[in-house]
mmCIF file of C-alpha atoms and ligand atoms in Angstrom:
data_model
loop_
_atom_site.group_PDB
_atom_site.id
_atom_site.type_symbol
_atom_site.label_atom_id
_atom_site.label_comp_id
_atom_site.label_asym_id
_atom_site.label_seq_id
_atom_site.Cartn_x
_atom_site.Cartn_y
_atom_site.Cartn_z
ATOM 1 C CA UNK A 1 -20.356 12.130 -3.119
ATOM 2 C CA UNK A 2 -20.201 9.749 0.155
ATOM 3 C CA UNK A 3 -23.086 11.324 1.926
ATOM 4 C CA UNK A 4 -25.296 10.760 -1.093
ATOM 5 C CA UNK A 5 -24.152 6.990 -1.378
ATOM 6 C CA UNK A 6 -25.027 6.754 2.397
ATOM 7 C CA UNK A 7 -28.290 8.290 1.436
ATOM 8 C CA UNK A 8 -29.212 6.199 -1.053
ATOM 9 C CA UNK A 9 -28.226 3.086 0.789
ATOM 10 C CA UNK A 10 -30.486 4.030 3.526
ATOM 11 C CA UNK A 11 -33.394 4.797 1.404
ATOM 12 C CA UNK A 12 -32.958 1.220 -0.136
ATOM 13 C CA UNK A 13 -32.351 -0.927 3.199
ATOM 14 C CA UNK A 14 -35.517 0.872 4.617
ATOM 15 C CA UNK A 15 -37.538 1.562 1.248
ATOM 16 C CA UNK A 16 -37.717 -2.103 -0.305
ATOM 17 C CA UNK A 17 -39.311 -3.690 2.906
ATOM 18 C CA UNK A 18 -41.726 -0.732 3.815
ATOM 19 C CA UNK A 19 -42.612 -0.690 0.053
ATOM 20 C CA UNK A 20 -43.112 -4.603 0.146
ATOM 21 C CA UNK A 21 -44.965 -4.313 3.479
ATOM 22 C CA UNK A 22 -47.444 -1.433 1.847
ATOM 23 C CA UNK A 23 -47.724 -2.921 -1.489
ATOM 24 C CA UNK A 24 -49.004 -6.305 0.064
ATOM 25 C CA UNK A 25 -51.284 -4.786 2.702
ATOM 26 C CA UNK A 26 -53.029 -3.017 0.431
ATOM 27 C CA UNK A 27 -53.345 -5.228 -2.977
ATOM 28 C CA UNK A 28 -52.554 -8.799 -2.056
ATOM 29 C CA UNK A 29 -54.019 -8.800 1.756
ATOM 30 C CA UNK A 30 -57.767 -7.653 0.722
ATOM 31 C CA UNK A 31 -57.693 -10.569 -2.175
ATOM 32 C CA UNK A 32 -60.039 -13.248 -1.840
ATOM 33 C CA UNK A 33 -58.783 -16.936 -0.976
ATOM 34 C CA UNK A 34 -60.518 -18.136 -4.183
ATOM 35 C CA UNK A 35 -60.292 -22.035 -2.443
ATOM 36 C CA UNK A 36 -63.106 -24.890 -3.017
ATOM 37 C CA UNK A 37 -63.974 -25.703 0.576
ATOM 38 C CA UNK A 38 -65.522 -29.027 0.989
ATOM 39 C CA UNK A 39 -66.962 -28.824 4.822
ATOM 40 C CA UNK A 40 -67.598 -32.901 5.049
ATOM 41 C CA UNK A 41 -63.927 -33.611 4.870
ATOM 42 C CA UNK A 42 -62.745 -35.698 7.591
ATOM 43 C CA UNK A 43 -59.283 -37.295 7.123
ATOM 44 C CA UNK A 44 -57.261 -38.593 9.627
ATOM 45 C CA UNK A 45 -54.777 -36.467 11.210
ATOM 46 C CA UNK A 46 -51.540 -37.733 12.609
ATOM 47 C CA UNK A 47 -50.331 -34.993 14.932
ATOM 48 C CA UNK A 48 -46.160 -35.373 15.425
ATOM 49 C CA UNK A 49 -44.612 -33.908 18.956
ATOM 50 C CA UNK A 50 -40.745 -33.444 18.879
ATOM 51 C CA UNK A 51 -39.368 -33.739 22.141
ATOM 52 C CA UNK A 52 -36.026 -33.322 23.655
ATOM 53 C CA UNK A 53 -36.246 -32.698 27.736
ATOM 54 C CA UNK A 54 -40.078 -31.225 27.270
ATOM 55 C CA UNK A 55 -40.792 -32.729 30.797
ATOM 56 C CA UNK A 56 -41.860 -29.060 31.978
ATOM 57 C CA UNK A 57 -44.258 -28.680 28.841
ATOM 58 C CA UNK A 58 -45.388 -32.086 27.580
ATOM 59 C CA UNK A 59 -48.530 -32.682 29.666
ATOM 60 C CA UNK A 60 -49.966 -29.260 28.906
ATOM 61 C CA UNK A 61 -49.067 -30.149 25.161
ATOM 62 C CA UNK A 62 -50.872 -33.153 25.429
ATOM 63 C CA UNK A 63 -54.100 -31.555 26.679
ATOM 64 C CA UNK A 64 -53.928 -29.042 24.476
ATOM 65 C CA UNK A 65 -53.949 -31.752 21.636
ATOM 66 C CA UNK A 66 -56.204 -33.575 23.667
ATOM 67 C CA UNK A 67 -58.929 -30.758 24.028
ATOM 68 C CA UNK A 68 -59.290 -30.041 20.356
ATOM 69 C CA UNK A 69 -62.675 -30.458 18.857
ATOM 70 C CA UNK A 70 -61.602 -33.268 16.293
ATOM 71 C CA UNK A 71 -63.189 -37.059 16.125
ATOM 72 C CA UNK A 72 -61.298 -38.831 18.516
ATOM 73 C CA UNK A 73 -60.932 -42.238 16.333
ATOM 74 C CA UNK A 74 -59.735 -39.973 13.528
ATOM 75 C CA UNK A 75 -56.594 -38.334 15.519
ATOM 76 C CA UNK A 76 -53.601 -40.134 16.458
ATOM 77 C CA UNK A 77 -50.600 -38.323 18.425
ATOM 78 C CA UNK A 78 -47.092 -39.529 18.079
ATOM 79 C CA UNK A 79 -44.297 -38.365 20.307
ATOM 80 C CA UNK A 80 -40.947 -38.846 18.778
ATOM 81 C CA UNK A 81 -38.584 -38.588 21.554
ATOM 82 C CA UNK A 82 -34.712 -38.210 21.130
ATOM 83 C CA UNK A 83 -33.337 -39.787 24.354
ATOM 84 C CA UNK A 84 -34.151 -37.120 26.600
ATOM 85 C CA UNK A 85 -32.692 -37.092 30.250
ATOM 86 C CA UNK A 86 -35.356 -35.044 31.980
ATOM 87 C CA UNK A 87 -38.125 -38.459 31.968
ATOM 88 C CA UNK A 88 -40.146 -37.035 29.102
ATOM 89 C CA UNK A 89 -40.640 -40.017 27.893
ATOM 90 C CA UNK A 90 -42.296 -41.400 31.294
ATOM 91 C CA UNK A 91 -44.303 -38.841 31.554
ATOM 92 C CA UNK A 92 -45.797 -39.289 28.054
ATOM 93 C CA UNK A 93 -46.368 -42.729 28.820
ATOM 94 C CA UNK A 94 -48.199 -42.328 32.173
ATOM 95 C CA UNK A 95 -50.380 -39.539 30.062
ATOM 96 C CA UNK A 96 -51.360 -42.374 27.579
ATOM 97 C CA UNK A 97 -52.194 -44.675 30.172
ATOM 98 C CA UNK A 98 -54.825 -42.522 31.775
ATOM 99 C CA UNK A 99 -56.188 -41.297 28.292
ATOM 100 C CA UNK A 100 -57.244 -44.826 26.594
ATOM 101 C CA UNK A 101 -60.206 -43.618 24.451
ATOM 102 C CA UNK A 102 -56.953 -41.588 22.819
ATOM 103 C CA UNK A 103 -54.340 -43.063 20.553
ATOM 104 C CA UNK A 104 -51.079 -41.374 21.931
ATOM 105 C CA UNK A 105 -47.800 -43.199 20.774
ATOM 106 C CA UNK A 106 -43.988 -42.811 22.222
ATOM 107 C CA UNK A 107 -41.827 -43.804 19.339
ATOM 108 C CA UNK A 108 -37.702 -43.355 21.061
ATOM 109 C CA UNK A 109 -34.877 -42.715 19.134
ATOM 110 C CA UNK A 110 -31.726 -43.962 20.709
ATOM 111 C CA UNK A 111 -30.073 -40.397 20.680
ATOM 112 C CA UNK A 112 -30.978 -36.893 19.752
ATOM 113 C CA UNK A 113 -30.377 -36.269 16.445
ATOM 114 C CA UNK A 114 -32.459 -33.026 15.909
ATOM 115 C CA UNK A 115 -35.878 -32.308 14.988
ATOM 116 C CA UNK A 116 -35.363 -32.482 11.293
ATOM 117 C CA UNK A 117 -34.689 -36.306 12.245
ATOM 118 C CA UNK A 118 -37.421 -36.626 14.520
ATOM 119 C CA UNK A 119 -39.600 -35.214 12.037
ATOM 120 C CA UNK A 120 -38.429 -37.781 9.722
ATOM 121 C CA UNK A 121 -38.589 -40.713 12.080
ATOM 122 C CA UNK A 122 -42.212 -39.608 13.017
ATOM 123 C CA UNK A 123 -43.546 -39.748 9.144
ATOM 124 C CA UNK A 124 -42.539 -43.229 9.051
ATOM 125 C CA UNK A 125 -45.208 -44.178 11.710
ATOM 126 C CA UNK A 126 -47.635 -41.910 11.118
ATOM 127 C CA UNK A 127 -50.825 -43.306 9.851
ATOM 128 C CA UNK A 128 -52.929 -40.118 9.223
ATOM 129 C CA UNK A 129 -53.779 -38.551 5.722
ATOM 130 C CA UNK A 130 -52.732 -35.394 7.375
ATOM 131 C CA UNK A 131 -49.400 -34.797 8.959
ATOM 132 C CA UNK A 132 -49.293 -31.934 11.500
ATOM 133 C CA UNK A 133 -46.270 -31.224 13.207
ATOM 134 C CA UNK A 134 -45.824 -29.126 16.348
ATOM 135 C CA UNK A 135 -43.522 -28.100 19.038
ATOM 136 C CA UNK A 136 -43.764 -28.538 22.681
ATOM 137 C CA UNK A 137 -43.707 -25.359 23.709
ATOM 138 C CA UNK A 138 -46.518 -23.671 21.131
ATOM 139 C CA UNK A 139 -50.200 -23.946 22.559
ATOM 140 C CA UNK A 140 -53.131 -24.313 20.085
ATOM 141 C CA UNK A 141 -55.373 -21.333 21.757
ATOM 142 C CA UNK A 142 -58.715 -22.176 20.219
ATOM 143 C CA UNK A 143 -60.212 -25.565 20.047
ATOM 144 C CA UNK A 144 -61.415 -25.606 16.745
ATOM 145 C CA UNK A 145 -57.519 -25.382 15.213
ATOM 146 C CA UNK A 146 -57.701 -28.591 13.785
ATOM 147 C CA UNK A 147 -61.269 -28.358 11.852
ATOM 148 C CA UNK A 148 -59.996 -24.878 10.457
ATOM 149 C CA UNK A 149 -57.032 -26.573 9.283
ATOM 150 C CA UNK A 150 -58.563 -29.974 7.594
ATOM 151 C CA UNK A 151 -61.189 -27.149 5.919
ATOM 152 C CA UNK A 152 -58.281 -25.819 3.928
ATOM 153 C CA UNK A 153 -56.509 -28.844 3.099
ATOM 154 C CA UNK A 154 -59.781 -30.114 1.589
ATOM 155 C CA UNK A 155 -58.968 -27.741 -1.163
ATOM 156 C CA UNK A 156 -57.070 -29.771 -4.329
ATOM 157 C CA UNK A 157 -54.688 -26.800 -4.400
ATOM 158 C CA UNK A 158 -53.560 -26.488 -0.775
ATOM 159 C CA UNK A 159 -50.679 -28.840 -0.444
ATOM 160 C CA UNK A 160 -49.367 -27.633 3.033
ATOM 161 C CA UNK A 161 -50.798 -25.044 5.988
ATOM 162 C CA UNK A 162 -49.092 -22.760 8.819
ATOM 163 C CA UNK A 163 -49.713 -20.867 11.478
ATOM 164 C CA UNK A 164 -49.385 -17.561 12.367
ATOM 165 C CA UNK A 165 -47.796 -16.867 15.716
ATOM 166 C CA UNK A 166 -49.116 -14.786 18.980
ATOM 167 C CA UNK A 167 -45.827 -14.661 21.168
ATOM 168 C CA UNK A 168 -46.548 -15.171 24.541
ATOM 169 C CA UNK A 169 -44.340 -14.168 27.485
ATOM 170 C CA UNK A 170 -40.637 -12.515 26.908
ATOM 171 C CA UNK A 171 -39.390 -9.695 25.179
ATOM 172 C CA UNK A 172 -41.825 -7.025 24.210
ATOM 173 C CA UNK A 173 -39.666 -6.778 21.071
ATOM 174 C CA UNK A 174 -40.857 -10.024 19.609
ATOM 175 C CA UNK A 175 -44.375 -8.342 19.514
ATOM 176 C CA UNK A 176 -43.492 -5.747 17.093
ATOM 177 C CA UNK A 177 -41.344 -7.878 15.105
ATOM 178 C CA UNK A 178 -44.175 -10.583 14.922
ATOM 179 C CA UNK A 179 -46.742 -8.189 13.635
ATOM 180 C CA UNK A 180 -45.269 -6.848 10.432
ATOM 181 C CA UNK A 181 -43.837 -10.470 9.481
ATOM 182 C CA UNK A 182 -47.453 -11.744 10.303
ATOM 183 C CA UNK A 183 -49.056 -9.354 7.375
ATOM 184 C CA UNK A 184 -46.471 -10.375 5.182
ATOM 185 C CA UNK A 185 -47.250 -14.509 5.428
ATOM 186 C CA UNK A 186 -50.673 -13.962 4.977
ATOM 187 C CA UNK A 187 -50.665 -11.521 1.682
ATOM 188 C CA UNK A 188 -48.222 -13.895 0.586
ATOM 189 C CA UNK A 189 -50.599 -16.685 0.934
ATOM 190 C CA UNK A 190 -53.480 -14.727 -0.579
ATOM 191 C CA UNK A 191 -51.075 -13.945 -3.786
ATOM 192 C CA UNK A 192 -50.268 -17.651 -3.872
ATOM 193 C CA UNK A 193 -48.105 -19.165 -1.469
ATOM 194 C CA UNK A 194 -45.498 -18.209 1.508
ATOM 195 C CA UNK A 195 -41.883 -19.673 1.736
ATOM 196 C CA UNK A 196 -41.629 -19.397 5.265
ATOM 197 C CA UNK A 197 -43.877 -21.782 7.839
ATOM 198 C CA UNK A 198 -43.580 -22.337 11.526
ATOM 199 C CA UNK A 199 -42.509 -25.327 13.493
ATOM 200 C CA UNK A 200 -45.428 -24.418 16.279
ATOM 201 C CA UNK A 201 -48.197 -25.573 13.798
ATOM 202 C CA UNK A 202 -47.774 -26.908 9.936
ATOM 203 C CA UNK A 203 -49.758 -29.249 8.102
ATOM 204 C CA UNK A 204 -49.401 -31.409 5.307
ATOM 205 C CA UNK A 205 -51.140 -33.922 3.205
ATOM 206 C CA UNK A 206 -49.133 -37.018 3.577
ATOM 207 C CA UNK A 207 -49.255 -37.967 0.017
ATOM 208 C CA UNK A 208 -47.445 -34.914 -1.041
ATOM 209 C CA UNK A 209 -44.997 -35.450 1.860
ATOM 210 C CA UNK A 210 -44.562 -39.226 0.817
ATOM 211 C CA UNK A 211 -44.006 -37.448 -2.748
ATOM 212 C CA UNK A 212 -40.877 -34.964 -1.750
ATOM 213 C CA UNK A 213 -39.273 -38.172 0.302
ATOM 214 C CA UNK A 214 -40.442 -37.338 4.058
ATOM 215 C CA UNK A 215 -38.994 -34.304 5.814
ATOM 216 C CA UNK A 216 -36.059 -33.153 4.836
ATOM 217 C CA UNK A 217 -32.749 -33.985 7.063
ATOM 218 C CA UNK A 218 -30.173 -31.918 8.048
ATOM 219 C CA UNK A 219 -31.665 -28.797 8.350
ATOM 220 C CA UNK A 220 -33.345 -26.229 11.042
ATOM 221 C CA UNK A 221 -36.535 -25.736 9.858
ATOM 222 C CA UNK A 222 -37.823 -29.083 7.944
ATOM 223 C CA UNK A 223 -41.125 -28.242 8.190
ATOM 224 C CA UNK A 224 -40.337 -24.853 5.611
ATOM 225 C CA UNK A 225 -38.770 -26.643 3.613
ATOM 226 C CA UNK A 226 -41.063 -29.824 3.273
ATOM 227 C CA UNK A 227 -43.799 -26.425 2.736
ATOM 228 C CA UNK A 228 -41.213 -25.412 -0.349
ATOM 229 C CA UNK A 229 -40.681 -28.585 -1.949
ATOM 230 C CA UNK A 230 -44.208 -29.348 -1.958
ATOM 231 C CA UNK A 231 -44.961 -26.236 -3.531
ATOM 232 C CA UNK A 232 -41.962 -26.891 -6.287
ATOM 233 C CA UNK A 233 -44.877 -29.714 -6.984
ATOM 234 C CA UNK A 234 -47.271 -26.864 -8.079
ATOM 235 C CA UNK A 235 -49.386 -27.188 -5.056
ATOM 236 C CA UNK A 236 -49.953 -24.075 -2.449
ATOM 237 C CA UNK A 237 -47.880 -23.447 0.996
ATOM 238 C CA UNK A 238 -50.145 -21.066 3.040
ATOM 239 C CA UNK A 239 -50.546 -19.557 6.260
ATOM 240 C CA UNK A 240 -54.129 -17.992 7.432
ATOM 241 C CA UNK A 241 -55.260 -15.670 9.775
ATOM 242 C CA UNK A 242 -57.747 -17.777 11.269
ATOM 243 C CA UNK A 243 -54.690 -20.672 12.461
ATOM 244 C CA UNK A 244 -53.253 -18.854 15.743
ATOM 245 C CA UNK A 245 -50.618 -20.358 17.771
ATOM 246 C CA UNK A 246 -49.163 -18.860 21.017
ATOM 247 C CA UNK A 247 -45.529 -19.331 21.392
ATOM 248 C CA UNK A 248 -44.177 -19.626 24.593
ATOM 249 C CA UNK A 249 -40.975 -16.968 24.152
ATOM 250 C CA UNK A 250 -37.748 -18.083 26.165
ATOM 251 C CA UNK A 251 -36.751 -15.794 28.861
ATOM 252 C CA UNK A 252 -33.337 -16.675 28.996
ATOM 253 C CA UNK A 253 -30.662 -16.986 26.330
ATOM 254 C CA UNK A 254 -32.696 -14.663 24.234
ATOM 255 C CA UNK A 255 -30.143 -13.685 22.107
ATOM 256 C CA UNK A 256 -28.833 -16.856 21.005
ATOM 257 C CA UNK A 257 -32.381 -18.421 20.690
ATOM 258 C CA UNK A 258 -32.918 -15.656 18.001
ATOM 259 C CA UNK A 259 -29.729 -15.982 16.078
ATOM 260 C CA UNK A 260 -30.279 -19.657 15.968
ATOM 261 C CA UNK A 261 -33.536 -19.252 14.386
ATOM 262 C CA UNK A 262 -32.192 -16.803 11.857
ATOM 263 C CA UNK A 263 -29.372 -19.216 10.753
ATOM 264 C CA UNK A 264 -31.938 -21.877 10.092
ATOM 265 C CA UNK A 265 -34.149 -19.580 8.374
ATOM 266 C CA UNK A 266 -31.302 -18.302 5.945
ATOM 267 C CA UNK A 267 -30.052 -21.720 5.050
ATOM 268 C CA UNK A 268 -33.841 -22.484 3.957
ATOM 269 C CA UNK A 269 -34.191 -19.581 1.892
ATOM 270 C CA UNK A 270 -31.185 -20.390 0.330
ATOM 271 C CA UNK A 271 -32.205 -23.982 -0.288
ATOM 272 C CA UNK A 272 -35.614 -22.862 -1.522
ATOM 273 C CA UNK A 273 -33.915 -20.433 -4.532
ATOM 274 C CA UNK A 274 -32.474 -23.873 -6.023
ATOM 275 C CA UNK A 275 -36.101 -24.603 -5.924
ATOM 276 C CA UNK A 276 -36.825 -21.683 -7.918
ATOM 277 C CA UNK A 277 -37.367 -22.497 -11.571
ATOM 278 C CA UNK A 278 -40.315 -24.977 -10.441
ATOM 279 C CA UNK A 279 -42.493 -21.890 -9.366
ATOM 280 C CA UNK A 280 -45.062 -19.804 -10.813
ATOM 281 C CA UNK A 281 -44.134 -16.391 -11.380
ATOM 282 C CA UNK A 282 -45.730 -14.995 -8.483
ATOM 283 C CA UNK A 283 -44.111 -17.292 -6.201
ATOM 284 C CA UNK A 284 -40.519 -16.221 -7.877
ATOM 285 C CA UNK A 285 -41.113 -12.831 -7.136
ATOM 286 C CA UNK A 286 -42.216 -13.981 -3.407
ATOM 287 C CA UNK A 287 -39.145 -16.045 -2.350
ATOM 288 C CA UNK A 288 -36.758 -13.775 -4.374
ATOM 289 C CA UNK A 289 -38.228 -10.914 -2.316
ATOM 290 C CA UNK A 290 -38.106 -12.655 0.826
ATOM 291 C CA UNK A 291 -34.038 -14.222 0.228
ATOM 292 C CA UNK A 292 -32.970 -10.288 -0.679
ATOM 293 C CA UNK A 293 -34.449 -9.152 2.634
ATOM 294 C CA UNK A 294 -32.773 -11.692 4.895
ATOM 295 C CA UNK A 295 -29.931 -12.157 3.250
ATOM 296 C CA UNK A 296 -28.765 -9.041 1.491
ATOM 297 C CA UNK A 297 -30.875 -6.232 2.565
ATOM 298 C CA UNK A 298 -28.972 -6.461 6.060
ATOM 299 C CA UNK A 299 -25.243 -5.685 5.144
ATOM 300 C CA UNK A 300 -26.782 -2.378 3.318
ATOM 301 C CA UNK A 301 -27.672 -0.813 6.521
ATOM 302 C CA UNK A 302 -24.115 -2.345 7.720
ATOM 303 C CA UNK A 303 -22.563 -0.778 4.540
ATOM 304 C CA UNK A 304 -24.410 2.582 5.101
ATOM 305 C CA UNK A 305 -23.201 2.724 8.844
ATOM 306 C CA UNK A 306 -19.670 2.419 7.938
ATOM 307 C CA UNK A 307 -19.742 5.232 5.142
ATOM 308 C CA UNK A 308 -21.294 7.082 7.442
ATOM 309 C CA UNK A 309 -19.339 6.917 10.240
ATOM 310 C CA UNK A 310 -16.443 7.228 7.730
ATOM 311 C CA UNK A 311 -17.901 10.452 6.482
ATOM 312 C CA UNK A 312 -18.405 11.557 10.166
ATOM 313 C CA UNK A 313 -15.035 10.822 11.807
ATOM 314 C CA UNK A 314 -12.685 11.156 8.616
ATOM 315 C CA UNK A 315 -14.313 13.611 6.361
ATOM 316 C CA UNK A 316 -16.121 15.923 9.340
ATOM 317 C CA UNK A 317 -19.050 15.786 7.656
ATOM 318 C CA UNK A 318 -22.007 17.401 9.458
ATOM 319 C CA UNK A 319 -24.553 15.781 7.414
ATOM 320 C CA UNK A 320 -23.333 12.387 8.085
ATOM 321 C CA UNK A 321 -23.125 13.061 11.654
ATOM 322 C CA UNK A 322 -26.482 14.625 12.002
ATOM 323 C CA UNK A 323 -27.688 10.934 10.235
ATOM 324 C CA UNK A 324 -26.203 8.943 12.579
ATOM 325 C CA UNK A 325 -27.357 11.021 15.582
ATOM 326 C CA UNK A 326 -30.865 10.638 13.753
ATOM 327 C CA UNK A 327 -30.356 6.800 13.412
ATOM 328 C CA UNK A 328 -29.170 6.378 17.235
ATOM 329 C CA UNK A 329 -32.218 8.946 18.324
ATOM 330 C CA UNK A 330 -34.795 6.950 16.754
ATOM 331 C CA UNK A 331 -34.100 3.934 18.512
ATOM 332 C CA UNK A 332 -36.155 4.949 21.279
ATOM 333 C CA UNK A 333 -39.018 4.110 18.928
ATOM 334 C CA UNK A 334 -40.060 0.590 19.378
ATOM 335 C CA UNK A 335 -40.868 -0.840 15.733
ATOM 336 C CA UNK A 336 -37.713 0.751 14.572
ATOM 337 C CA UNK A 337 -35.850 -0.435 17.801
ATOM 338 C CA UNK A 338 -37.318 -4.117 16.525
ATOM 339 C CA UNK A 339 -36.316 -3.754 13.065
ATOM 340 C CA UNK A 340 -32.571 -2.992 13.645
ATOM 341 C CA UNK A 341 -32.209 -5.156 16.360
ATOM 342 C CA UNK A 342 -33.361 -7.984 13.731
ATOM 343 C CA UNK A 343 -31.167 -6.953 11.143
ATOM 344 C CA UNK A 344 -28.001 -7.033 13.588
ATOM 345 C CA UNK A 345 -29.510 -10.961 14.305
ATOM 346 C CA UNK A 346 -29.439 -11.774 10.418
ATOM 347 C CA UNK A 347 -25.882 -10.743 10.206
ATOM 348 C CA UNK A 348 -24.448 -12.355 12.965
ATOM 349 C CA UNK A 349 -26.492 -15.258 11.861
ATOM 350 C CA UNK A 350 -24.779 -15.180 8.440
ATOM 351 C CA UNK A 351 -21.623 -14.837 10.066
ATOM 352 C CA UNK A 352 -22.070 -17.600 12.417
ATOM 353 C CA UNK A 353 -23.436 -20.158 9.316
ATOM 354 C CA UNK A 354 -20.071 -19.816 7.914
ATOM 355 C CA UNK A 355 -18.632 -22.509 10.477
ATOM 356 C CA UNK A 356 -21.851 -23.521 12.743
ATOM 357 C CA UNK A 357 -24.664 -24.441 11.177
ATOM 358 C CA UNK A 358 -26.023 -26.381 14.166
HETATM 359 N N1 GDD B 401 -36.890 -35.607 18.932
HETATM 360 C C1 GDD B 401 -36.154 -34.623 19.149
HETATM 361 N N2 GDD B 401 -34.681 -34.156 19.002
HETATM 362 N N3 GDD B 401 -36.819 -33.475 19.277
HETATM 363 C C2 GDD B 401 -36.495 -32.019 19.373
HETATM 364 C C3 GDD B 401 -35.013 -31.979 19.245
HETATM 365 C C4 GDD B 401 -34.042 -33.350 19.036
HETATM 366 O O1 GDD B 401 -32.782 -33.744 18.956
HETATM 367 N N4 GDD B 401 -34.577 -30.648 19.266
HETATM 368 C C5 GDD B 401 -35.587 -29.944 19.502
HETATM 369 N N5 GDD B 401 -36.810 -30.781 19.479
HETATM 370 C C6 GDD B 401 -38.047 -30.605 19.802
HETATM 371 C C7 GDD B 401 -38.597 -29.773 21.085
HETATM 372 O O2 GDD B 401 -38.604 -30.674 22.300
HETATM 373 C C8 GDD B 401 -39.369 -28.970 20.663
HETATM 374 O O3 GDD B 401 -40.468 -29.435 20.476
HETATM 375 C C9 GDD B 401 -39.424 -28.458 18.985
HETATM 376 O O4 GDD B 401 -38.600 -29.862 18.491
HETATM 377 C C10 GDD B 401 -38.888 -27.444 19.127
HETATM 378 O O5 GDD B 401 -37.857 -27.286 19.351
HETATM 379 P P1 GDD B 401 -37.660 -25.412 20.318
HETATM 380 O O6 GDD B 401 -36.430 -25.706 21.291
HETATM 381 O O7 GDD B 401 -38.506 -25.134 20.948
HETATM 382 O O8 GDD B 401 -37.257 -25.021 18.565
HETATM 383 P P2 GDD B 401 -37.091 -23.111 18.352
HETATM 384 O O9 GDD B 401 -38.163 -23.010 18.953
HETATM 385 O O10 GDD B 401 -35.688 -22.769 18.066
HETATM 386 O O11 GDD B 401 -37.408 -23.153 16.773
HETATM 387 C C11 GDD B 401 -38.548 -23.540 16.423
HETATM 388 O O12 GDD B 401 -39.572 -22.713 15.719
HETATM 389 C C12 GDD B 401 -38.838 -22.528 14.303
HETATM 390 C C13 GDD B 401 -39.707 -21.488 13.956
HETATM 391 O O13 GDD B 401 -40.937 -21.450 13.441
HETATM 392 C C14 GDD B 401 -38.776 -25.254 15.146
HETATM 393 O O14 GDD B 401 -39.867 -25.685 15.091
HETATM 394 C C15 GDD B 401 -37.956 -24.835 14.010
HETATM 395 O O15 GDD B 401 -38.072 -25.897 13.494
HETATM 396 C C16 GDD B 401 -38.940 -23.814 13.249
HETATM 397 O O16 GDD B 401 -38.328 -23.690 12.250
HETATM 398 MN MN1 MN B 402 -39.828 -23.246 20.120
#
């Protein structure tokens, strides 16, 4: 009957992500990294900071990079500003004048063409062997994060590395949601590679970025797609639990922000599917599961809700009605609440992608 169908849909919707999580935590997370690190590797690094109206944060951001424990003569910062109207470029120039022992360059784009375009421009100017991209609103809490990144990139197999994120301020919802995904990202990285990178800190070998033609244009998460293009060349794209970044969660327009990010993520996963034939079996599975979780699984929840509502309201099913009440009562449980909300964001994002890809 319809009730059985609803039950099966519920099991699929909650069972698959839960099974994936439990399996990865048990089987992949404890795995050794199996990487050969060269502790002497000290490459030149270019840090690209794309900015659009970041006057409130840019000084703290530059100070944060300046505080890093890494040879100053091997480090350069490229701020790529896209016609900010709040005086961001002037602040950067003033800061650079006060720190003459540190190479900070300002690249000005004549008009706003999006973050991906700014990264693409930054790449053309970058002189480092390693290119790191980082958002103005991300804080590197530890001062040895560059050394940590260089350590991983000293391995021949590793082409790119990103961070795990700790939310700072804003919705408590964000914490629950992060914990689950951080475990997945690290476990996938240990198995081989993870398909989802973060703009708060993503590092790439320049020679590999060159091979993929620089940062991809016309996408919302250029860092993730660059990583997956590099993975298609046979290199690993990983996230390590030793690379942690704090991200300031916007208090205003939180919902809009989450939906926009979900939109970018979905487009990224769809593009990544087109490279799947180049991946090894492990990464094929990872990409397929992630695409399923972000694109298909939310619809199963919606379908299941519709079937249950139909059973309750039209067929007067007591079982279906009880399940709906249970589903609502569980919203008091925070992890479940966070999950349901993120499914809603993913659904809205897919619908919005139909007419506005932003
Ligand atoms: N130059 C330039 N031009 N910079 C821009 C533009 C632009 O048109 N638009 C945004 N930026 C800068 C911002 O000033 C900030 O430093 C950085 O790009 C990220 O912008 P946010 O507005 O903070 O993006 P987000 O928080 O929604 O998304 C970030 O995180 C995602 C998930 O990790 C971005 O890094 C995404 O690329 C990433 O996928
Ligand atoms: Mn941000």
